[in-house]
Coordinates of C-alpha atoms in Angstrom, one line a residue:
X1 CA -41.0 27.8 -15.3
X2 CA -39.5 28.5 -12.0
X3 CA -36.0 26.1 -10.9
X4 CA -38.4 24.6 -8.1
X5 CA -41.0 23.2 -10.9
X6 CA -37.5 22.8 -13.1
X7 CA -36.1 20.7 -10.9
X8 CA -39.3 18.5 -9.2
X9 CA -39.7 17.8 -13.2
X10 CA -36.8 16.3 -13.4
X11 CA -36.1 14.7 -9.8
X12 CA -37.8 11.3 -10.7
X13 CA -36.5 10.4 -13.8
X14 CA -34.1 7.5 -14.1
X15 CA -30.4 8.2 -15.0
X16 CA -28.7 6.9 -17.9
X17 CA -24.3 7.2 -18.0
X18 CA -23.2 6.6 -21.3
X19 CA -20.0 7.0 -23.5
X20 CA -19.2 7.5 -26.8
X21 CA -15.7 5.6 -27.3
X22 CA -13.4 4.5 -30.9
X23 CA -10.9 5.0 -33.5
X24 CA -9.8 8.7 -33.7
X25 CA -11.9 11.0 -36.4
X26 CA -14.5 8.4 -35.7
X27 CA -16.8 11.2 -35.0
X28 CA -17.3 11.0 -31.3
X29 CA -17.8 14.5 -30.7
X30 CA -19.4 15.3 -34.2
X31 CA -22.1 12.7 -33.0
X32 CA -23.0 14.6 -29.2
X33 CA -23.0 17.9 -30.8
X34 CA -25.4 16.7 -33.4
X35 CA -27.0 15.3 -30.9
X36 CA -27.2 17.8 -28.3
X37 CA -28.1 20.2 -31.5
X38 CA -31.1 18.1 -33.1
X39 CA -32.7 17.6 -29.3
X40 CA -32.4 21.6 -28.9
X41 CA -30.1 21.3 -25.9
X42 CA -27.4 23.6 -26.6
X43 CA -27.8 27.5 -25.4
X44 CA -28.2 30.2 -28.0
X45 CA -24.0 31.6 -27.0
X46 CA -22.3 28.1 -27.0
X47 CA -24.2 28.0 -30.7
X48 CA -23.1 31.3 -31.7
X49 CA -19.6 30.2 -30.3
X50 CA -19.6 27.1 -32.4
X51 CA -20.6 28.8 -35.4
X52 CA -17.9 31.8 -34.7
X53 CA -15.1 29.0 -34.3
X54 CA -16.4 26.8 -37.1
X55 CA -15.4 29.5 -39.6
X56 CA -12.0 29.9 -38.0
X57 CA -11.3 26.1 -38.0
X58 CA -13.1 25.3 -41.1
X59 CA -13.2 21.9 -40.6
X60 CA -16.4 21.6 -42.3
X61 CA -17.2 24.1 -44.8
X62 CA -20.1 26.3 -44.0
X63 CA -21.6 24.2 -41.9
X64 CA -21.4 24.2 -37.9
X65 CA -18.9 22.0 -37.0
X66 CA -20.9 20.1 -34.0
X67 CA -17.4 18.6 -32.8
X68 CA -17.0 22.5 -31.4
X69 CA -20.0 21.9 -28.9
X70 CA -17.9 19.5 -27.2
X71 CA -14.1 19.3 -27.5
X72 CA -13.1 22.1 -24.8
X73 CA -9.6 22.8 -24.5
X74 CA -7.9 24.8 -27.1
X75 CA -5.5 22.2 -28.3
X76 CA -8.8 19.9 -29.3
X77 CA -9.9 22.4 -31.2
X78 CA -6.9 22.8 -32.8
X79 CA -6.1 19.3 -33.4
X80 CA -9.6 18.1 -34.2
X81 CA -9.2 15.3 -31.7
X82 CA -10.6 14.7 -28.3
X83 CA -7.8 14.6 -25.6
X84 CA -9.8 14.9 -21.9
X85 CA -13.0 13.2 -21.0
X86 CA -16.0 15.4 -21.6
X87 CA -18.9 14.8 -19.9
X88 CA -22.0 16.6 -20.6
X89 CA -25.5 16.4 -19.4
X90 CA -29.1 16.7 -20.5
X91 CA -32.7 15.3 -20.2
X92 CA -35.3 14.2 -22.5
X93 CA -39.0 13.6 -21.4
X94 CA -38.6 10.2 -19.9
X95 CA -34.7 10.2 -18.8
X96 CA -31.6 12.2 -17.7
X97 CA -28.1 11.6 -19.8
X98 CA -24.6 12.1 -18.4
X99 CA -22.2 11.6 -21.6
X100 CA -18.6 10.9 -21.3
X101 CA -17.1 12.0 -24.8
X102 CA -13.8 10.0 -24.4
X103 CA -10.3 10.2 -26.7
X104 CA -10.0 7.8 -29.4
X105 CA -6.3 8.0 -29.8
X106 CA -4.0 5.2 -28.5
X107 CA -1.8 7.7 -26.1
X108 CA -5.1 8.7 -24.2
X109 CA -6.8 5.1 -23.5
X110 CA -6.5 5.7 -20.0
X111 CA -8.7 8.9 -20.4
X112 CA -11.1 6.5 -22.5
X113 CA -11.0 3.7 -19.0
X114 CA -11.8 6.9 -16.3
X115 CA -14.8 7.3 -18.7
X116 CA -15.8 3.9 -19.2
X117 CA -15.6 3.0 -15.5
X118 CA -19.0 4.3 -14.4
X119 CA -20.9 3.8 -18.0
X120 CA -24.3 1.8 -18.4
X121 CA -23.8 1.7 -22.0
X122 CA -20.9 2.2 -24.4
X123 CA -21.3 3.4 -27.9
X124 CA -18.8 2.2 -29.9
X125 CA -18.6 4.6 -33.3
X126 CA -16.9 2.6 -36.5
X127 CA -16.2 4.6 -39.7
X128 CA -18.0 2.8 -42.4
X129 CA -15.4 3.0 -45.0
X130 CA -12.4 1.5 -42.5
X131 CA -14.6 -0.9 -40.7
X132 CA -12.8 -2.6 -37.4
X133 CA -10.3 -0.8 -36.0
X134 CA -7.2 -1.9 -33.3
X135 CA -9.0 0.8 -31.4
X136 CA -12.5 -0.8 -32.1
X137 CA -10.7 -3.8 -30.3
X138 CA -9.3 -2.2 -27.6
X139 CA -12.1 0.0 -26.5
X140 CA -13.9 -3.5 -26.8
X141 CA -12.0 -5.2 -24.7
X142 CA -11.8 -2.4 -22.1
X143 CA -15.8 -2.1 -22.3
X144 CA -16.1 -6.0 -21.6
X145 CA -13.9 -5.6 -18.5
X146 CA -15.1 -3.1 -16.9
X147 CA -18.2 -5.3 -17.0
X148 CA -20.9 -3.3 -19.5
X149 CA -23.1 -5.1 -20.7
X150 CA -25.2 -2.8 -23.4
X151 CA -23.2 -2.0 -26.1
X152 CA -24.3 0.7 -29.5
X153 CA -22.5 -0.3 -32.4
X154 CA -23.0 3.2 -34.4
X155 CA -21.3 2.6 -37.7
X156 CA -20.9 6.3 -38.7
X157 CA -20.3 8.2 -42.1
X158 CA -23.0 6.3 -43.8
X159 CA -23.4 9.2 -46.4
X160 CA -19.3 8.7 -47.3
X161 CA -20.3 4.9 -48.3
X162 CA -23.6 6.1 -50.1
X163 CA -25.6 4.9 -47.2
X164 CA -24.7 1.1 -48.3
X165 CA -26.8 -1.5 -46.5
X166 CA -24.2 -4.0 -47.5
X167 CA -21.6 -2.2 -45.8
X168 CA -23.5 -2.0 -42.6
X169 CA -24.2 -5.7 -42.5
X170 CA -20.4 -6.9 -43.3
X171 CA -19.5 -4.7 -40.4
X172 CA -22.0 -6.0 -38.3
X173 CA -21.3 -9.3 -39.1
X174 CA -17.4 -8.8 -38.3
X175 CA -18.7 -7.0 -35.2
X176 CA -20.8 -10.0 -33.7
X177 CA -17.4 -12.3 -33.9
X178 CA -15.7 -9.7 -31.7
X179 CA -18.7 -9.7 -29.6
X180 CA -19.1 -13.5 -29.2
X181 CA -15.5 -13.7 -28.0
X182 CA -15.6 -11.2 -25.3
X183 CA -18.9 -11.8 -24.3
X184 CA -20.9 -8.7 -24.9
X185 CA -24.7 -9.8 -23.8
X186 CA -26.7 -7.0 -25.7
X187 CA -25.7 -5.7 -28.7
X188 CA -27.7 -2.5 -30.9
X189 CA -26.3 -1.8 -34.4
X190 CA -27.3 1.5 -35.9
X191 CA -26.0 2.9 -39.1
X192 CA -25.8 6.7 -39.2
X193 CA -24.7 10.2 -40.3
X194 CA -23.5 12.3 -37.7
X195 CA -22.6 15.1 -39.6
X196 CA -25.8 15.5 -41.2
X197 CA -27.7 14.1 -38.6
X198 CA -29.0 10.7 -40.1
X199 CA -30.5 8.4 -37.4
X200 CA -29.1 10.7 -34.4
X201 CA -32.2 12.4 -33.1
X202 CA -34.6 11.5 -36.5
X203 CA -34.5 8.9 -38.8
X204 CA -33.0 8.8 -41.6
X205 CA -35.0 9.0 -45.2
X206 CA -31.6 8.1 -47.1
X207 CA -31.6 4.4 -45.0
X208 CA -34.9 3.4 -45.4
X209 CA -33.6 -0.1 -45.1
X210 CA -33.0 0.5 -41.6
X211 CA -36.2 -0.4 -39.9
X212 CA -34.8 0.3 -35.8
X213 CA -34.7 3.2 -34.1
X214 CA -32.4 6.4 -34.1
X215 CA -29.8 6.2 -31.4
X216 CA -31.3 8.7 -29.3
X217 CA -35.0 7.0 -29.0
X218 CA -33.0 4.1 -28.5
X219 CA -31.3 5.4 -25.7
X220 CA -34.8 7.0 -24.3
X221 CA -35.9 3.5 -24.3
X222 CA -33.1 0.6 -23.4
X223 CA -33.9 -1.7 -20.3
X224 CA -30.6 -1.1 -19.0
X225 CA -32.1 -3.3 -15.7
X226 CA -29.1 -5.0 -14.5
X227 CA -29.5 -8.8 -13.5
X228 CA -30.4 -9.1 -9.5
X229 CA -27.8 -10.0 -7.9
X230 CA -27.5 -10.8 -4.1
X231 CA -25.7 -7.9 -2.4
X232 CA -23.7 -8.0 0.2
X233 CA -23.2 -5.0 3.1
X234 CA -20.1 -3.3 2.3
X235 CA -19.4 -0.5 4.5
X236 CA -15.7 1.1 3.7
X237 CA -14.7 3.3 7.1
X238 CA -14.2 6.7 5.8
X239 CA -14.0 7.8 9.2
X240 CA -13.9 7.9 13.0
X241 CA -16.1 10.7 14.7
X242 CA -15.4 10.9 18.0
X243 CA -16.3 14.9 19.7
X244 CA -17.0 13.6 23.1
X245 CA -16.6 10.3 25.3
X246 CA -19.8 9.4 24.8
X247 CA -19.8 8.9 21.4
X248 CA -18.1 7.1 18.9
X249 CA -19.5 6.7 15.3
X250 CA -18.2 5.2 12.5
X251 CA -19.2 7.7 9.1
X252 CA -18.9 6.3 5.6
X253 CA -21.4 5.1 2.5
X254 CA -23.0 2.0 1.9
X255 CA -21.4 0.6 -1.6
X256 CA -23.2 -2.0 -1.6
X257 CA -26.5 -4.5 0.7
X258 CA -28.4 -3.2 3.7
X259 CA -27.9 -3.3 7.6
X260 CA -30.6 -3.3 10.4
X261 CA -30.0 -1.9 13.9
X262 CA -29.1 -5.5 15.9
X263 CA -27.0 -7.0 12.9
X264 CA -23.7 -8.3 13.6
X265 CA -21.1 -7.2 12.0
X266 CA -17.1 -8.0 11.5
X267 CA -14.5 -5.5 10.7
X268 CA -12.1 -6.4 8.7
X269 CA -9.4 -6.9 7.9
X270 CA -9.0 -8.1 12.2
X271 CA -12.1 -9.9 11.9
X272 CA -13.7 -8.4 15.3
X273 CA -17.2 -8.3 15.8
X274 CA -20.1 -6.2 17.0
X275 CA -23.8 -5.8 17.0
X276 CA -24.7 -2.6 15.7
X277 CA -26.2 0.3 18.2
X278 CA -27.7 3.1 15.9
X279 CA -27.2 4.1 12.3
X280 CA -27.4 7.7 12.1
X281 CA -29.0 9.0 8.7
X282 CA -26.3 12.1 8.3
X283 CA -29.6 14.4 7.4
X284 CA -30.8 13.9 10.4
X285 CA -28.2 15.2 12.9
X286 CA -29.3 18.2 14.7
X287 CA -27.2 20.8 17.1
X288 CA -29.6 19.3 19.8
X289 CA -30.2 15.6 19.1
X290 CA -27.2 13.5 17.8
X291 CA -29.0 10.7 18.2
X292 CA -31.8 10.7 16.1
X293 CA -31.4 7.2 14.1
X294 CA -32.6 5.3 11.7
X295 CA -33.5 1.2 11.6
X296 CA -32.1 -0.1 8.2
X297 CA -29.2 1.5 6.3
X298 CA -28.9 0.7 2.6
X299 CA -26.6 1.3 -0.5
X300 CA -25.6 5.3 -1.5
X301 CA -27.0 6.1 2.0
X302 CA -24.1 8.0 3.8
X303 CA -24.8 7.2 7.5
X304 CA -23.0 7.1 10.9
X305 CA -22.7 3.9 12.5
X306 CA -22.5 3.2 16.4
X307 CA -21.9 -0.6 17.6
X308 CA -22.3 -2.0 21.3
X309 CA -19.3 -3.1 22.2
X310 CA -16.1 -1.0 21.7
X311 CA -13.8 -2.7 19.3
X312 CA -11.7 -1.1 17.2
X313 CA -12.0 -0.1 14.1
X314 CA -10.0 2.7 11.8
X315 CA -10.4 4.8 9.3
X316 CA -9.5 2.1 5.8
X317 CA -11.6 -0.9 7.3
X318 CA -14.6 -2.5 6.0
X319 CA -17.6 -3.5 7.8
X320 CA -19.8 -6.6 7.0
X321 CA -22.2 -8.9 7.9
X322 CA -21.0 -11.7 9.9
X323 CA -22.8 -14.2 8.4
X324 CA -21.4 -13.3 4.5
X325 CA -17.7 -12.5 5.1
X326 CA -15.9 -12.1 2.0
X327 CA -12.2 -13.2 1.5
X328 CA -9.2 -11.7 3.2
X329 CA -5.7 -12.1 1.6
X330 CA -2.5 -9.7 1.1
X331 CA -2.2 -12.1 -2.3
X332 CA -4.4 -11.4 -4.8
X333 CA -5.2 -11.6 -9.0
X334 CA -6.0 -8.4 -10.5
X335 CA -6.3 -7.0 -14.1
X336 CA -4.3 -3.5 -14.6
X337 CA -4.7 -1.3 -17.5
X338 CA -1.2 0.5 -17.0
X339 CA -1.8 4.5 -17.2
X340 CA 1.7 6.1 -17.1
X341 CA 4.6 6.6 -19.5
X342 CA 7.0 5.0 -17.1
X343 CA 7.0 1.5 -17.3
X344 CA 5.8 -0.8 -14.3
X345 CA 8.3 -2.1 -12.2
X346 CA 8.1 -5.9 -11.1
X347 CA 8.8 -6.0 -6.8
X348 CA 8.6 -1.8 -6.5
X349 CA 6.1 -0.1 -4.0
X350 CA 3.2 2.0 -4.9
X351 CA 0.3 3.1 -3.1
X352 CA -2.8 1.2 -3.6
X353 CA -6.0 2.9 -3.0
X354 CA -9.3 0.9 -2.9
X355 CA -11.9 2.2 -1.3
X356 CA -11.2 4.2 1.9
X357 CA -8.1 2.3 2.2
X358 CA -4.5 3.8 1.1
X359 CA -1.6 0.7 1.8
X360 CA 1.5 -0.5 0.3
X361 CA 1.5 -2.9 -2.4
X362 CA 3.8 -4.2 -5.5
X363 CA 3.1 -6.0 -8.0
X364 CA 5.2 -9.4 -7.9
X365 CA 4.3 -11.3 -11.5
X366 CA 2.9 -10.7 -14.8
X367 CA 0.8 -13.6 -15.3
X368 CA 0.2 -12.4 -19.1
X369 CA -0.2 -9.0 -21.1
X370 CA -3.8 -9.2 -23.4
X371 CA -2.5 -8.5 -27.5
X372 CA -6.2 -6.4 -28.2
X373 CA -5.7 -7.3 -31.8
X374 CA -5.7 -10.9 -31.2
X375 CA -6.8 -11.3 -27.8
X376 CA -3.7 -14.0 -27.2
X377 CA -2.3 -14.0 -24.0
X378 CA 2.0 -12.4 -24.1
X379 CA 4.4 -13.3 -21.7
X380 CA 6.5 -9.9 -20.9
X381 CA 8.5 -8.3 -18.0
X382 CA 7.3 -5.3 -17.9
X383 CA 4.2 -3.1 -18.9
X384 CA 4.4 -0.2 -21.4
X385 CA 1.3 2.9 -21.6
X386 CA -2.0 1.6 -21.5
X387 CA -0.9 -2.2 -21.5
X388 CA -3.6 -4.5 -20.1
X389 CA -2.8 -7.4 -18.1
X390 CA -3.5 -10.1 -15.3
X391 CA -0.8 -9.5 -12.3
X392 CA 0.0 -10.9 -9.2
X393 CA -0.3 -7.8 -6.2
X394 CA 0.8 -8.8 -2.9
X395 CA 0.1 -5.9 -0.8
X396 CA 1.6 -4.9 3.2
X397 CA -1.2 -5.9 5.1
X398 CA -4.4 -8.1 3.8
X399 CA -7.7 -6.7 2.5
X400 CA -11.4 -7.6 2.0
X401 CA -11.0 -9.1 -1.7
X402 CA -14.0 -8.7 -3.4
X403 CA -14.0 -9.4 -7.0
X404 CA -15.1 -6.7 -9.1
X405 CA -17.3 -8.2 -11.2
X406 CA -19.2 -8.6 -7.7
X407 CA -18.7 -5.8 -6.5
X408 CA -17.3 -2.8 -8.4
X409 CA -16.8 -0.3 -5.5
X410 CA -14.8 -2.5 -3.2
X411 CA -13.3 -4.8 -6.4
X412 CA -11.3 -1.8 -8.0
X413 CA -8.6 0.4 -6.9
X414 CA -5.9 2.7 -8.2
X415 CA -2.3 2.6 -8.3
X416 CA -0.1 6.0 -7.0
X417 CA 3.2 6.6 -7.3
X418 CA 5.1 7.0 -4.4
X419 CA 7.5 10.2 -5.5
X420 CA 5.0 11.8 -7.9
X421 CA 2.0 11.2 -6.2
X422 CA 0.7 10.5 -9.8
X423 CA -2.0 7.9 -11.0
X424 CA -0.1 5.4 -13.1
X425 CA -2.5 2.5 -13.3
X426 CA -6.6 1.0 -12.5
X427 CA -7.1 -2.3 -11.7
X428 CA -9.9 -4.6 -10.6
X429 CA -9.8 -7.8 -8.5
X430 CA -9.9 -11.1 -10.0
X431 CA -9.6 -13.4 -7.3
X432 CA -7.2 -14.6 -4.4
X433 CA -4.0 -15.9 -5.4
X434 CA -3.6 -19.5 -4.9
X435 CA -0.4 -19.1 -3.2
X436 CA -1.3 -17.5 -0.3
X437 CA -4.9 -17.2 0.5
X438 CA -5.6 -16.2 4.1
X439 CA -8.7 -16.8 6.5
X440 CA -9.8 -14.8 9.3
X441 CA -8.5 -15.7 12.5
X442 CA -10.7 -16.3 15.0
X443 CA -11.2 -14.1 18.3
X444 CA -11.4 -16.5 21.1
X445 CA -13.2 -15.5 25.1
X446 CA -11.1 -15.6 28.1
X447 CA -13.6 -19.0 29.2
X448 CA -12.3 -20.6 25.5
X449 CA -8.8 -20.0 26.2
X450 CA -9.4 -21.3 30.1
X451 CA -11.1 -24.2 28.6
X452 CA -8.3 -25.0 26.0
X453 CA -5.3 -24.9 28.1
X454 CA -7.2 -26.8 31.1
X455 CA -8.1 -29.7 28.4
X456 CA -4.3 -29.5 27.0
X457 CA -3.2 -29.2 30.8
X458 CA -5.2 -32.8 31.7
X459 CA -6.1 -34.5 29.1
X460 CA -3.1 -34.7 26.8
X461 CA -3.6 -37.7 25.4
X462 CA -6.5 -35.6 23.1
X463 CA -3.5 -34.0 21.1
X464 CA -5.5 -30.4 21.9
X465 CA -3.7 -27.8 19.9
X466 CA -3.5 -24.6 21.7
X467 CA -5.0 -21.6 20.8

């Protein structure tokens, strides 16, 4: 087959982003390999490579160790743990898979959240002879958050328990509990080896009290339809093209809802607005016609938008529909999952980058710091590596404040240190603060103005306020 007839295969099939997340020598990695090797997706010199550093390792005797397909720095190898987030792709008949194999140790949950953030499902591996882990919590917790709602419970090592149903089901049954209270909607439980391939690709003839599916049919299969939600036209400024004076387009992607040539839109956060001109499909620009447009603009469409009148608008705003404005505040709620070894400092400045917009911001209170064993709510001063907790962020000028669980490109952002330029913490938007929530000012005409201060100027008795 030719990479054309390759590639038209495999153009219409449906994508499914998964990660493989838990306690440390949970078998994360063991569990892609095997899959990846029982599905006949790994290329004859990775294998040979697998096999050559299996019996340098010799982690598991003579056989391969499937860990080696996956884990791809040299001090993973040498430590038998996963460090980095490895994603890997392949495709089965009826879908496409982009893995994230993410750490399981403590010092590298932030690795395990830059994985999780763009998962449909989560598969959450438990050793079946140590059952629920503090990690098993934590990756929970972190899962819930970052709103996923399918999650595979894929208690592994079966064969080390001698492939106990009663094992499985005390798990499960501990596993539901933790479930309820974070409120995981759809839950799969498998029990399997990964090491010798029980309920990976086929199933297993040592569980033949497990009447479901192996995980990989199950993941061929899962409605992973999300609920229909009504979304609104969010359209981050990425930038301002501007190559002559007659034309001025606005270039970005739609994260989210639709707009029609002859909308009318507001840019915030001034709160100016404009009926749109022409939305320019970026395919379709041509050395000779610029101006080639299309009628309707929706989400992942990367587009170029013109608008009648000239307001302005910068790089960092956000365009949307007039008649669904979202909140604007410099005050708002957010959860932060803290990603550096330095601790966070109450009242200091970091960059905040959400979206296309890079500003100034601090973070003013702790409202409380999340115990993951316990799920009670701390009171602390500070915030310690990969600490998760609900702050109070008062940043320099205000924002579009989507909450995340709304919308997830405009409700999360990142936090940058100033003097290292690092990444020290993700967060997601809760809500406005009550303290100070803001409202969009209105732009009033020259005839409103004339109007207000000729009413003020005569009738006073009408206690006009002036605007």
């Amino acid at each position: 087959m030719d990479i054309e007839a390759y590639l038209k295969q495999h153009e219409n099939k449906d994508m499914l982003r998964f990660l493989t997340c838990g306690s440390v020598d949970d078998g994360k990695s063991t569990l892609i390999g095997r899959m990846l090797y029982d599905s006949k997706m790994v290329f004859e010199d990775q294998l040979s490579a697998a096999e050559s550093e299996s019996k340098k390792y010799g982690t598991t005797g003579e056989k391969i160790d499937m860990a080696l397909l996956v884990d791809g720095l040299q001090s993973e190898r040498e430590q038998g743990i996963t460090i980095d987030v490895a994603y890997r792709f392949f495709a089965t008949e009826n879908r496409k898979f982009i893995i994230a194999d993410t750490p399981g140790h403590e010092q590298y949950t932030r690795n395990m959240v830059t994985g999780a953030s763009t998962a449909d499902v989560a598969i959450i591996l438990i050793d079946a002879r140590k059952g629920i882990l503090t990690q098993t919590r934590r990756h929970s917790f972190i899962v819930s958050l970052l709103g996923i709602e399918h999650v595979i419970v894929a208690i592994n090592k079966m064969d080390l328990v001698d492939f106990s149903q009663e094992v499985f089901n005390e798990i499960g049954v501990a596993y539901d509990k933790l479930a309820d209270k974070l409120g995981i909607k759809h839950k799969y439980y498998i029990p399997l080896s990964a090491l010798n391939g029980d309920n990976v690709v086929n199933i297993s003839e040592s569980m033949s009290w497990y009447e479901g599916k192996p995980l990989l049919t199950l993941l061929d299969t899962m409605d992973i339809t999300k609920e229909q939600k009504a979304e609104q036209f969010r359209f981050p400024v990425q930038y301002v093209n501007r190559p002559n004076l007659d034309f001025r387009g606005f270039c970005g992607t739609v994260v989210s809802g639709s707009i029609k040539v002859g909308d009318e839109i507001t840019v915030l956060p001034s709160g100016k607005s404009a009926k749109i001109k022409s939305i320019i499909n970026a395919g379709d620009i041509t050395e000779n016609n610029l101006y080639v447009t299309t009628q309707e603009a929706f989400r992942d469409m990367a587009v170029t938008i013109m608008t009648e009148e000239e307001i302005d608008i910068s790089r960092g705003d956000m365009l949307v529909h007039s008649n669904a404005l979202p909140s604007v505040s410099n005050n708002i709620k957010v959860m932060i999952v803290w990603m550096d070894e330095k601790p966070m400092e109450l009242h200091r400045n970091y960059d905040i980058k959400r979206a296309t917009t890079i500003l100034s911001g601090s973070i003013e209170k702790i409202n409380y710091k999340i115990d993951v064993n316990t799920f009670e709510r701390m009171q602390v001063e500070r915030l310690e590596l990969n600490d998760i907790a609900s702050c109070r962020m008062v940043l320099s000028r205000p924002i579009a404040a989507d909450a995340y669980k709304e919308n997830k490109p405009t409700g999360s952002f990142i936090v940058i240190d100033r003097i290292t330029n690092n990444t020290v913490g993700a967060g997601m938007i809760v809500g406005l603060s009550r303290r100070d929530n803001d409202t969009i000012k209105k732009e009033y005409t020259i005839e409103e103005k004339e109007l207000n201060a000729y009413v003020r100027k005569h009738f006073p008795e009408w206690d006009c306020k002036a605007i």
